[in-house]
PDB file of C-alpha atoms and ligand atoms in Angstrom:
ATOM      1  CA  MET A   1      14.281 -10.826  -3.409  1.00 93.00           C
ATOM      2  CA  PHE A   2      12.008  -7.739  -3.658  1.00 98.00           C
ATOM      3  CA  ILE A   3       8.238  -7.560  -3.203  1.00 98.00           C
ATOM      4  CA  ASP A   4       6.061  -4.748  -4.540  1.00 98.00           C
ATOM      5  CA  SER A   5       3.557  -4.320  -1.711  1.00 98.00           C
ATOM      6  CA  HIS A   6       1.194  -2.016  -3.638  1.00 98.00           C
ATOM      7  CA  CYS A   7       0.406  -1.778  -7.354  1.00 98.00           C
ATOM      8  CA  HIS A   8      -2.591  -1.459  -9.679  1.00 98.00           C
ATOM      9  CA  LEU A   9      -1.843  -3.904 -12.502  1.00 98.00           C
ATOM     10  CA  ASN A  10      -5.482  -3.872 -13.661  1.00 97.00           C
ATOM     11  CA  PHE A  11      -5.213  -0.183 -14.628  1.00 97.00           C
ATOM     12  CA  PRO A  12      -4.867   0.900 -18.279  1.00 93.00           C
ATOM     13  CA  GLY A  13      -1.247   1.135 -19.322  1.00 91.00           C
ATOM     14  CA  LEU A  14      -0.326  -1.970 -17.350  1.00 95.00           C
ATOM     15  CA  VAL A  15      -3.029  -4.576 -17.906  1.00 94.00           C
ATOM     16  CA  GLU A  16      -2.387  -4.718 -21.697  1.00 95.00           C
ATOM     17  CA  ASP A  17       1.297  -5.299 -21.077  1.00 95.00           C
ATOM     18  CA  LEU A  18       1.148  -7.945 -18.368  1.00 96.00           C
ATOM     19  CA  ASP A  19       3.568 -10.438 -19.957  1.00 97.00           C
ATOM     20  CA  ASN A  20       6.307  -7.805 -20.252  1.00 97.00           C
ATOM     21  CA  ILE A  21       5.603  -6.540 -16.761  1.00 97.00           C
ATOM     22  CA  LEU A  22       5.981 -10.026 -15.293  1.00 98.00           C
ATOM     23  CA  ALA A  23       9.164 -10.607 -17.322  1.00 98.00           C
ATOM     24  CA  ASN A  24      10.610  -7.312 -16.055  1.00 98.00           C
ATOM     25  CA  MET A  25       9.774  -8.353 -12.498  1.00 98.00           C
ATOM     26  CA  ARG A  26      11.718 -11.600 -12.963  1.00 98.00           C
ATOM     27  CA  ALA A  27      14.670  -9.765 -14.546  1.00 98.00           C
ATOM     28  CA  ASN A  28      14.827  -7.445 -11.525  1.00 98.00           C
ATOM     29  CA  GLU A  29      14.315 -10.101  -8.841  1.00 98.00           C
ATOM     30  CA  VAL A  30      10.895  -8.747  -7.899  1.00 98.00           C
ATOM     31  CA  THR A  31       9.337 -12.002  -6.768  1.00 98.00           C
ATOM     32  CA  HIS A  32       5.784 -10.936  -5.837  1.00 98.00           C
ATOM     33  CA  ALA A  33       3.348  -8.039  -6.151  1.00 98.00           C
ATOM     34  CA  LEU A  34       0.173  -7.148  -4.295  1.00 98.00           C
ATOM     35  CA  CYS A  35      -2.558  -5.859  -6.646  1.00 98.00           C
ATOM     36  CA  VAL A  36      -4.637  -3.385  -4.679  1.00 98.00           C
ATOM     37  CA  SER A  37      -8.359  -2.791  -5.209  1.00 98.00           C
ATOM     38  CA  VAL A  38      -9.832   0.710  -5.414  1.00 97.00           C
ATOM     39  CA  ASP A  39     -13.518  -0.199  -5.743  1.00 97.00           C
ATOM     40  CA  LEU A  40     -15.799  -3.214  -5.857  1.00 97.00           C
ATOM     41  CA  ASP A  41     -16.676  -2.816  -9.569  1.00 96.00           C
ATOM     42  CA  THR A  42     -13.088  -3.495 -10.600  1.00 97.00           C
ATOM     43  CA  PHE A  43     -12.342  -5.990  -7.809  1.00 98.00           C
ATOM     44  CA  PRO A  44     -13.060  -8.976 -10.125  1.00 98.00           C
ATOM     45  CA  GLN A  45     -10.248  -7.775 -12.454  1.00 98.00           C
ATOM     46  CA  VAL A  46      -7.852  -7.512  -9.528  1.00 98.00           C
ATOM     47  CA  LEU A  47      -8.828 -10.952  -8.265  1.00 98.00           C
ATOM     48  CA  ALA A  48      -8.482 -12.423 -11.768  1.00 98.00           C
ATOM     49  CA  LEU A  49      -4.859 -11.226 -11.875  1.00 98.00           C
ATOM     50  CA  ALA A  50      -4.132 -12.861  -8.520  1.00 98.00           C
ATOM     51  CA  GLU A  51      -5.847 -16.061  -9.600  1.00 98.00           C
ATOM     52  CA  SER A  52      -3.932 -16.215 -12.888  1.00 97.00           C
ATOM     53  CA  LYS A  53      -0.408 -15.865 -11.434  1.00 97.00           C
ATOM     54  CA  GLY A  54       1.047 -17.568  -8.405  1.00 97.00           C
ATOM     55  CA  ASN A  55       3.154 -14.536  -7.469  1.00 98.00           C
ATOM     56  CA  LEU A  56       0.360 -11.946  -7.580  1.00 98.00           C
ATOM     57  CA  TYR A  57      -1.935 -11.263  -4.622  1.00 98.00           C
ATOM     58  CA  ALA A  58      -5.095  -9.163  -4.283  1.00 98.00           C
ATOM     59  CA  SER A  59      -6.772  -6.895  -1.747  1.00 98.00           C
ATOM     60  CA  VAL A  60     -10.406  -5.813  -1.498  1.00 98.00           C
ATOM     61  CA  GLY A  61     -11.597  -2.321  -0.640  1.00 98.00           C
ATOM     62  CA  VAL A  62     -12.905   1.046  -1.785  1.00 98.00           C
ATOM     63  CA  HIS A  63     -10.489   3.979  -2.127  1.00 98.00           C
ATOM     64  CA  PRO A  64     -11.367   7.179  -0.212  1.00 97.00           C
ATOM     65  CA  ASP A  65     -11.233   9.260  -3.425  1.00 96.00           C
ATOM     66  CA  TYR A  66     -14.363   7.669  -4.890  1.00 94.00           C
ATOM     67  CA  GLU A  67     -17.702   9.212  -4.027  1.00 92.00           C
ATOM     68  CA  LEU A  68     -20.321   6.502  -4.528  1.00 91.00           C
ATOM     69  CA  GLU A  69     -24.062   6.212  -4.275  1.00 88.00           C
ATOM     70  CA  THR A  70     -23.888   2.884  -2.525  1.00 92.00           C
ATOM     71  CA  GLU A  71     -21.253   2.120   0.071  1.00 96.00           C
ATOM     72  CA  ALA A  72     -19.683  -1.309   0.414  1.00 97.00           C
ATOM     73  CA  THR A  73     -20.921  -2.946   3.595  1.00 98.00           C
ATOM     74  CA  GLN A  74     -18.792  -4.663   6.199  1.00 98.00           C
ATOM     75  CA  ALA A  75     -20.453  -7.990   5.314  1.00 98.00           C
ATOM     76  CA  GLN A  76     -19.670  -7.518   1.610  1.00 98.00           C
ATOM     77  CA  LEU A  77     -16.013  -6.780   2.278  1.00 98.00           C
ATOM     78  CA  VAL A  78     -15.677  -9.732   4.645  1.00 98.00           C
ATOM     79  CA  SER A  79     -17.315 -12.070   2.160  1.00 98.00           C
ATOM     80  CA  LEU A  80     -15.057 -10.998  -0.743  1.00 98.00           C
ATOM     81  CA  ALA A  81     -12.002 -11.282   1.508  1.00 98.00           C
ATOM     82  CA  GLN A  82     -12.623 -15.001   2.062  1.00 97.00           C
ATOM     83  CA  HIS A  83     -10.774 -15.873  -1.156  1.00 97.00           C
ATOM     84  CA  PRO A  84      -7.310 -17.259  -0.264  1.00 96.00           C
ATOM     85  CA  LYS A  85      -5.514 -14.893  -2.686  1.00 98.00           C
ATOM     86  CA  VAL A  86      -7.112 -11.852  -1.006  1.00 98.00           C
ATOM     87  CA  ILE A  87      -4.557 -11.016   1.665  1.00 98.00           C
ATOM     88  CA  ALA A  88      -5.599  -7.517   2.769  1.00 98.00           C
ATOM     89  CA  ILE A  89      -8.448  -5.017   3.150  1.00 98.00           C
ATOM     90  CA  GLY A  90      -7.970  -1.771   1.229  1.00 97.00           C
ATOM     91  CA  GLU A  91      -6.993   0.502   0.001  1.00 98.00           C
ATOM     92  CA  THR A  92      -8.920   2.518   2.495  1.00 98.00           C
ATOM     93  CA  GLY A  93      -8.255   5.614   4.571  1.00 98.00           C
ATOM     94  CA  LEU A  94      -8.742   9.370   4.268  1.00 98.00           C
ATOM     95  CA  ASP A  95      -7.868  11.878   1.555  1.00 97.00           C
ATOM     96  CA  TYR A  96      -8.541  15.538   2.337  1.00 96.00           C
ATOM     97  CA  PHE A  97      -6.302  16.665  -0.527  1.00 94.00           C
ATOM     98  CA  ARG A  98      -8.292  15.444  -3.516  1.00 90.00           C
ATOM     99  CA  LEU A  99     -11.716  16.033  -1.991  1.00 91.00           C
ATOM    100  CA  THR A 100     -13.088  18.795   0.202  1.00 89.00           C
ATOM    101  CA  GLY A 101     -16.371  19.611   1.900  1.00 90.00           C
ATOM    102  CA  ASP A 102     -18.167  17.334   4.310  1.00 93.00           C
ATOM    103  CA  LEU A 103     -16.143  14.133   4.245  1.00 94.00           C
ATOM    104  CA  GLU A 104     -17.921  12.320   7.053  1.00 96.00           C
ATOM    105  CA  TRP A 105     -18.763   9.567   4.517  1.00 97.00           C
ATOM    106  CA  GLN A 106     -15.020   9.005   4.021  1.00 97.00           C
ATOM    107  CA  ARG A 107     -14.454   8.553   7.736  1.00 98.00           C
ATOM    108  CA  GLU A 108     -17.462   6.196   7.965  1.00 98.00           C
ATOM    109  CA  ARG A 109     -16.164   4.186   5.011  1.00 98.00           C
ATOM    110  CA  PHE A 110     -12.758   3.946   6.690  1.00 98.00           C
ATOM    111  CA  ARG A 111     -14.366   2.680   9.910  1.00 98.00           C
ATOM    112  CA  THR A 112     -16.331   0.060   7.935  1.00 98.00           C
ATOM    113  CA  HIS A 113     -13.092  -1.202   6.357  1.00 98.00           C
ATOM    114  CA  ILE A 114     -11.345  -1.424   9.733  1.00 98.00           C
ATOM    115  CA  ARG A 115     -14.290  -3.372  11.184  1.00 98.00           C
ATOM    116  CA  ALA A 116     -14.272  -5.719   8.171  1.00 98.00           C
ATOM    117  CA  ALA A 117     -10.516  -6.278   8.551  1.00 98.00           C
ATOM    118  CA  LYS A 118     -10.954  -7.137  12.220  1.00 98.00           C
ATOM    119  CA  GLU A 119     -13.841  -9.474  11.444  1.00 98.00           C
ATOM    120  CA  CYS A 120     -11.906 -11.453   8.834  1.00 96.00           C
ATOM    121  CA  GLY A 121      -8.484 -11.124  10.484  1.00 97.00           C
ATOM    122  CA  LYS A 122      -6.736  -9.599   7.458  1.00 98.00           C
ATOM    123  CA  PRO A 123      -4.463  -6.524   7.626  1.00 98.00           C
ATOM    124  CA  LEU A 124      -5.339  -3.055   6.302  1.00 98.00           C
ATOM    125  CA  ILE A 125      -3.811  -1.040   3.473  1.00 98.00           C
ATOM    126  CA  VAL A 126      -4.202   2.586   4.562  1.00 98.00           C
ATOM    127  CA  HIS A 127      -4.061   5.584   2.227  1.00 98.00           C
ATOM    128  CA  THR A 128      -3.749   8.941   3.981  1.00 98.00           C
ATOM    129  CA  ARG A 129      -3.281  12.352   2.405  1.00 96.00           C
ATOM    130  CA  SER A 130      -3.561  15.703   4.197  1.00 96.00           C
ATOM    131  CA  ALA A 131      -5.475  13.813   6.885  1.00 97.00           C
ATOM    132  CA  ALA A 132      -2.857  12.280   9.185  1.00 98.00           C
ATOM    133  CA  ALA A 133      -4.420  13.315  12.507  1.00 98.00           C
ATOM    134  CA  ASP A 134      -7.909  11.980  11.664  1.00 98.00           C
ATOM    135  CA  THR A 135      -6.438   8.809  10.131  1.00 98.00           C
ATOM    136  CA  LEU A 136      -4.485   7.993  13.287  1.00 98.00           C
ATOM    137  CA  ARG A 137      -7.414   8.944  15.519  1.00 98.00           C
ATOM    138  CA  ILE A 138      -9.837   6.615  13.703  1.00 98.00           C
ATOM    139  CA  MET A 139      -7.270   3.786  13.633  1.00 98.00           C
ATOM    140  CA  ASP A 140      -6.907   4.212  17.375  1.00 98.00           C
ATOM    141  CA  GLU A 141     -10.654   4.522  18.080  1.00 98.00           C
ATOM    142  CA  GLU A 142     -11.465   1.439  16.001  1.00 98.00           C
ATOM    143  CA  ASP A 143      -8.559  -0.553  17.480  1.00 98.00           C
ATOM    144  CA  ALA A 144      -7.093  -1.177  14.011  1.00 98.00           C
ATOM    145  CA  GLY A 145      -3.933  -2.466  15.680  1.00 98.00           C
ATOM    146  CA  GLN A 146      -5.778  -5.716  16.326  1.00 97.00           C
ATOM    147  CA  VAL A 147      -5.098  -6.631  12.678  1.00 97.00           C
ATOM    148  CA  GLY A 148      -2.425  -4.043  11.839  1.00 98.00           C
ATOM    149  CA  GLY A 149      -1.516  -3.190   8.285  1.00 98.00           C
ATOM    150  CA  VAL A 150       0.492  -0.735   6.269  1.00 98.00           C
ATOM    151  CA  MET A 151       0.531   3.035   5.776  1.00 98.00           C
ATOM    152  CA  HIS A 152       1.029   2.912   2.023  1.00 98.00           C
ATOM    153  CA  CYS A 153       2.929   5.453  -0.104  1.00 98.00           C
ATOM    154  CA  PHE A 154       4.055   7.202   3.058  1.00 98.00           C
ATOM    155  CA  THR A 155       4.453  10.967   2.702  1.00 97.00           C
ATOM    156  CA  GLU A 156       4.022  12.155   6.302  1.00 97.00           C
ATOM    157  CA  ASN A 157       6.655  13.127   8.866  1.00 97.00           C
ATOM    158  CA  LEU A 158       8.604  11.008  11.360  1.00 98.00           C
ATOM    159  CA  GLN A 159       6.185  11.749  14.187  1.00 98.00           C
ATOM    160  CA  VAL A 160       3.233  10.361  12.196  1.00 98.00           C
ATOM    161  CA  ALA A 161       5.296   7.318  11.171  1.00 98.00           C
ATOM    162  CA  LEU A 162       6.193   6.542  14.783  1.00 98.00           C
ATOM    163  CA  ALA A 163       2.567   6.977  15.881  1.00 98.00           C
ATOM    164  CA  ALA A 164       1.408   4.537  13.174  1.00 98.00           C
ATOM    165  CA  ILE A 165       4.096   2.027  14.173  1.00 98.00           C
ATOM    166  CA  GLU A 166       2.949   2.387  17.774  1.00 98.00           C
ATOM    167  CA  LEU A 167      -0.545   1.387  16.581  1.00 98.00           C
ATOM    168  CA  GLY A 168       0.899  -1.776  15.005  1.00 98.00           C
ATOM    169  CA  PHE A 169       1.367  -0.595  11.423  1.00 98.00           C
ATOM    170  CA  TYR A 170       4.167  -0.852   8.868  1.00 98.00           C
ATOM    171  CA  ILE A 171       5.392   2.059   6.749  1.00 98.00           C
ATOM    172  CA  SER A 172       5.642   1.583   2.987  1.00 98.00           C
ATOM    173  CA  PHE A 173       7.806   3.808   0.787  1.00 98.00           C
ATOM    174  CA  SER A 174       7.092   4.466  -2.883  1.00 98.00           C
ATOM    175  CA  GLY A 175       9.125   6.056  -5.681  1.00 97.00           C
ATOM    176  CA  ILE A 176       8.569   9.432  -4.011  1.00 97.00           C
ATOM    177  CA  LEU A 177      11.437   8.461  -1.685  1.00 98.00           C
ATOM    178  CA  THR A 178      13.847   8.699  -4.643  1.00 97.00           C
ATOM    179  CA  PHE A 179      12.860  12.283  -5.510  1.00 97.00           C
ATOM    180  CA  LYS A 180      15.553  14.852  -4.684  1.00 95.00           C
ATOM    181  CA  ASN A 181      13.251  17.146  -2.703  1.00 95.00           C
ATOM    182  CA  ALA A 182      11.717  14.383  -0.543  1.00 97.00           C
ATOM    183  CA  THR A 183      13.810  15.400   2.482  1.00 97.00           C
ATOM    184  CA  LEU A 184      11.122  14.756   5.082  1.00 97.00           C
ATOM    185  CA  ILE A 185      10.338  11.246   3.796  1.00 98.00           C
ATOM    186  CA  LYS A 186      14.046  10.386   3.527  1.00 98.00           C
ATOM    187  CA  GLU A 187      14.351  11.327   7.193  1.00 98.00           C
ATOM    188  CA  VAL A 188      11.540   8.875   8.028  1.00 98.00           C
ATOM    189  CA  ALA A 189      13.238   6.099   6.032  1.00 98.00           C
ATOM    190  CA  GLN A 190      16.470   6.700   7.940  1.00 98.00           C
ATOM    191  CA  ASN A 191      14.955   6.689  11.393  1.00 98.00           C
ATOM    192  CA  ILE A 192      12.201   4.091  11.709  1.00 98.00           C
ATOM    193  CA  PRO A 193      13.049   0.446  12.527  1.00 98.00           C
ATOM    194  CA  LEU A 194      14.016  -1.582   9.453  1.00 98.00           C
ATOM    195  CA  HIS A 195      11.642  -4.355  10.525  1.00 98.00           C
ATOM    196  CA  LYS A 196       8.706  -1.934  10.021  1.00 98.00           C
ATOM    197  CA  ILE A 197       9.530  -0.990   6.410  1.00 98.00           C
ATOM    198  CA  LEU A 198       7.819  -2.155   3.220  1.00 98.00           C
ATOM    199  CA  ILE A 199       8.444  -1.036  -0.352  1.00 98.00           C
ATOM    200  CA  GLU A 200       5.982  -0.407  -3.175  1.00 98.00           C
ATOM    201  CA  THR A 201       5.543   1.230  -6.560  1.00 98.00           C
ATOM    202  CA  ASP A 202       1.849   2.293  -6.559  1.00 98.00           C
ATOM    203  CA  SER A 203       2.109   1.514 -10.305  1.00 98.00           C
ATOM    204  CA  PRO A 204       1.125   2.964 -12.729  1.00 96.00           C
ATOM    205  CA  TYR A 205       1.716   6.171 -10.715  1.00 95.00           C
ATOM    206  CA  LEU A 206       4.785   7.682  -9.078  1.00 93.00           C
ATOM    207  CA  ALA A 207       7.614   6.148 -11.097  1.00 95.00           C
ATOM    208  CA  PRO A 208      10.911   6.526  -9.211  1.00 94.00           C
ATOM    209  CA  THR A 209      13.971   8.350 -10.478  1.00 93.00           C
ATOM    210  CA  PRO A 210      15.226   7.713 -13.238  1.00 93.00           C
ATOM    211  CA  TYR A 211      11.761   6.933 -14.688  1.00 94.00           C
ATOM    212  CA  ARG A 212       9.970   9.902 -13.120  1.00 92.00           C
ATOM    213  CA  GLY A 213       6.920  10.939 -15.193  1.00 91.00           C
ATOM    214  CA  LYS A 214       6.750   7.609 -17.051  1.00 95.00           C
ATOM    215  CA  THR A 215       4.400   4.665 -16.425  1.00 96.00           C
ATOM    216  CA  ASN A 216       5.526   2.886 -13.289  1.00 97.00           C
ATOM    217  CA  GLN A 217       5.714  -0.916 -12.936  1.00 98.00           C
ATOM    218  CA  PRO A 218       6.553  -3.391 -10.133  1.00 98.00           C
ATOM    219  CA  ALA A 219      10.099  -4.020 -11.459  1.00 98.00           C
ATOM    220  CA  TYR A 220      10.971  -0.434 -10.502  1.00 98.00           C
ATOM    221  CA  VAL A 221      10.460  -1.164  -6.795  1.00 98.00           C
ATOM    222  CA  LYS A 222      14.160  -2.037  -6.815  1.00 98.00           C
ATOM    223  CA  HIS A 223      14.931   1.693  -7.104  1.00 98.00           C
ATOM    224  CA  VAL A 224      13.006   2.359  -3.893  1.00 98.00           C
ATOM    225  CA  ALA A 225      15.037  -0.390  -2.197  1.00 98.00           C
ATOM    226  CA  GLU A 226      18.255   1.153  -3.547  1.00 98.00           C
ATOM    227  CA  GLU A 227      17.333   4.495  -2.028  1.00 98.00           C
ATOM    228  CA  ILE A 228      16.707   2.898   1.379  1.00 98.00           C
ATOM    229  CA  ALA A 229      20.050   1.066   1.172  1.00 98.00           C
ATOM    230  CA  LYS A 230      21.793   4.369   0.416  1.00 98.00           C
ATOM    231  CA  LEU A 231      19.988   6.280   3.181  1.00 98.00           C
ATOM    232  CA  ARG A 232      20.694   3.623   5.826  1.00 98.00           C
ATOM    233  CA  ASN A 233      24.143   2.651   4.581  1.00 98.00           C
ATOM    234  CA  ILE A 234      23.260  -1.030   4.237  1.00 98.00           C
ATOM    235  CA  THR A 235      23.352  -3.347   1.222  1.00 98.00           C
ATOM    236  CA  LEU A 236      20.624  -3.609  -1.377  1.00 98.00           C
ATOM    237  CA  SER A 237      20.245  -7.316  -0.658  1.00 98.00           C
ATOM    238  CA  GLU A 238      19.697  -6.610   3.033  1.00 98.00           C
ATOM    239  CA  VAL A 239      16.878  -4.189   2.159  1.00 98.00           C
ATOM    240  CA  GLY A 240      15.381  -6.801  -0.175  1.00 98.00           C
ATOM    241  CA  GLU A 241      15.581  -9.545   2.413  1.00 98.00           C
ATOM    242  CA  VAL A 242      14.160  -7.553   5.317  1.00 98.00           C
ATOM    243  CA  THR A 243      11.324  -5.882   3.393  1.00 98.00           C
ATOM    244  CA  SER A 244      10.291  -9.213   1.818  1.00 98.00           C
ATOM    245  CA  PHE A 245      10.357 -10.835   5.248  1.00 98.00           C
ATOM    246  CA  ASN A 246       8.241  -7.956   6.612  1.00 98.00           C
ATOM    247  CA  PHE A 247       5.737  -8.401   3.785  1.00 98.00           C
ATOM    248  CA  ARG A 248       5.370 -12.126   4.533  1.00 98.00           C
ATOM    249  CA  ARG A 249       5.051 -11.523   8.253  1.00 97.00           C
ATOM    250  CA  LEU A 250       2.307  -8.943   7.775  1.00 98.00           C
ATOM    251  CA  PHE A 251       0.278 -10.403   4.905  1.00 98.00           C
ATOM    252  CA  LEU A 252       1.039 -14.124   4.889  1.00 96.00           C
ATOM    253  CA  ASN A 253       1.368 -14.716   8.642  1.00 85.00           C
ATOM    254  CA  ALA A 254       4.859 -16.131   8.189  1.00 63.00           C
ATOM    255  CA  LYS A 255       6.986 -16.254  11.301  1.00 45.00           C
TER     256      LYS A 255
HETATM  257 ZN1   ZN B 301      -3.267   5.229  -2.257  1.00 58.59          ZN
HETATM  258 ZN1   ZN B 302      -2.823   2.745  -4.729  1.00 58.59          ZN
END
């Protein structure tokens, strides 16, 4: 009934505890989870998770926070994305919060990911932090809307959300939405179309209230759904149904 559209189950703290994590998912009606890659070195671990469990999927990409000597090429990304359990390209995007200085390499890397996504016809998982204007500009310039994707762990304002939707993207909310002071993000969750919303945990980070500060896990995505239900005055099952449908439509080409 719920799908975690973004988690890192290969990270320490989660990978050792996989059986419990999968059991907790079942107990909380979290049917599927998308395990998101952050670099090519650890991609095999992410893919192994997706290959080992029918309800886990993988993505391939290099996170904007990692400065590397060798960049992943478009051809490399496209080739790794051929695996049937790889359903997205990412996470990719821009992060001007963690890193400063000349970040032209980040923008180039983002463009390479968008081109790879368009070449293989798989949607993008976009990470953006303190870089909304450049993120939207590059998505527009590279015609990312051709494949679409998701703005993951959304923390920008309503205007940015609407601009991303206009470009053909979904908006995914994480546990941050449940934090008391997240007024701006709550406003976004109240005002964008329900058929453009996804939910995620970004596990092991960003555990929602009441687990704030602890290790996050996909089962907790239910708390994000609960917050959306409360904000929009609809039922929890409606949020589960619509966001799961949205996930399938975006990543699995379901009509
Ligand atoms: Zn991210
Ligand atoms: Zn992530």
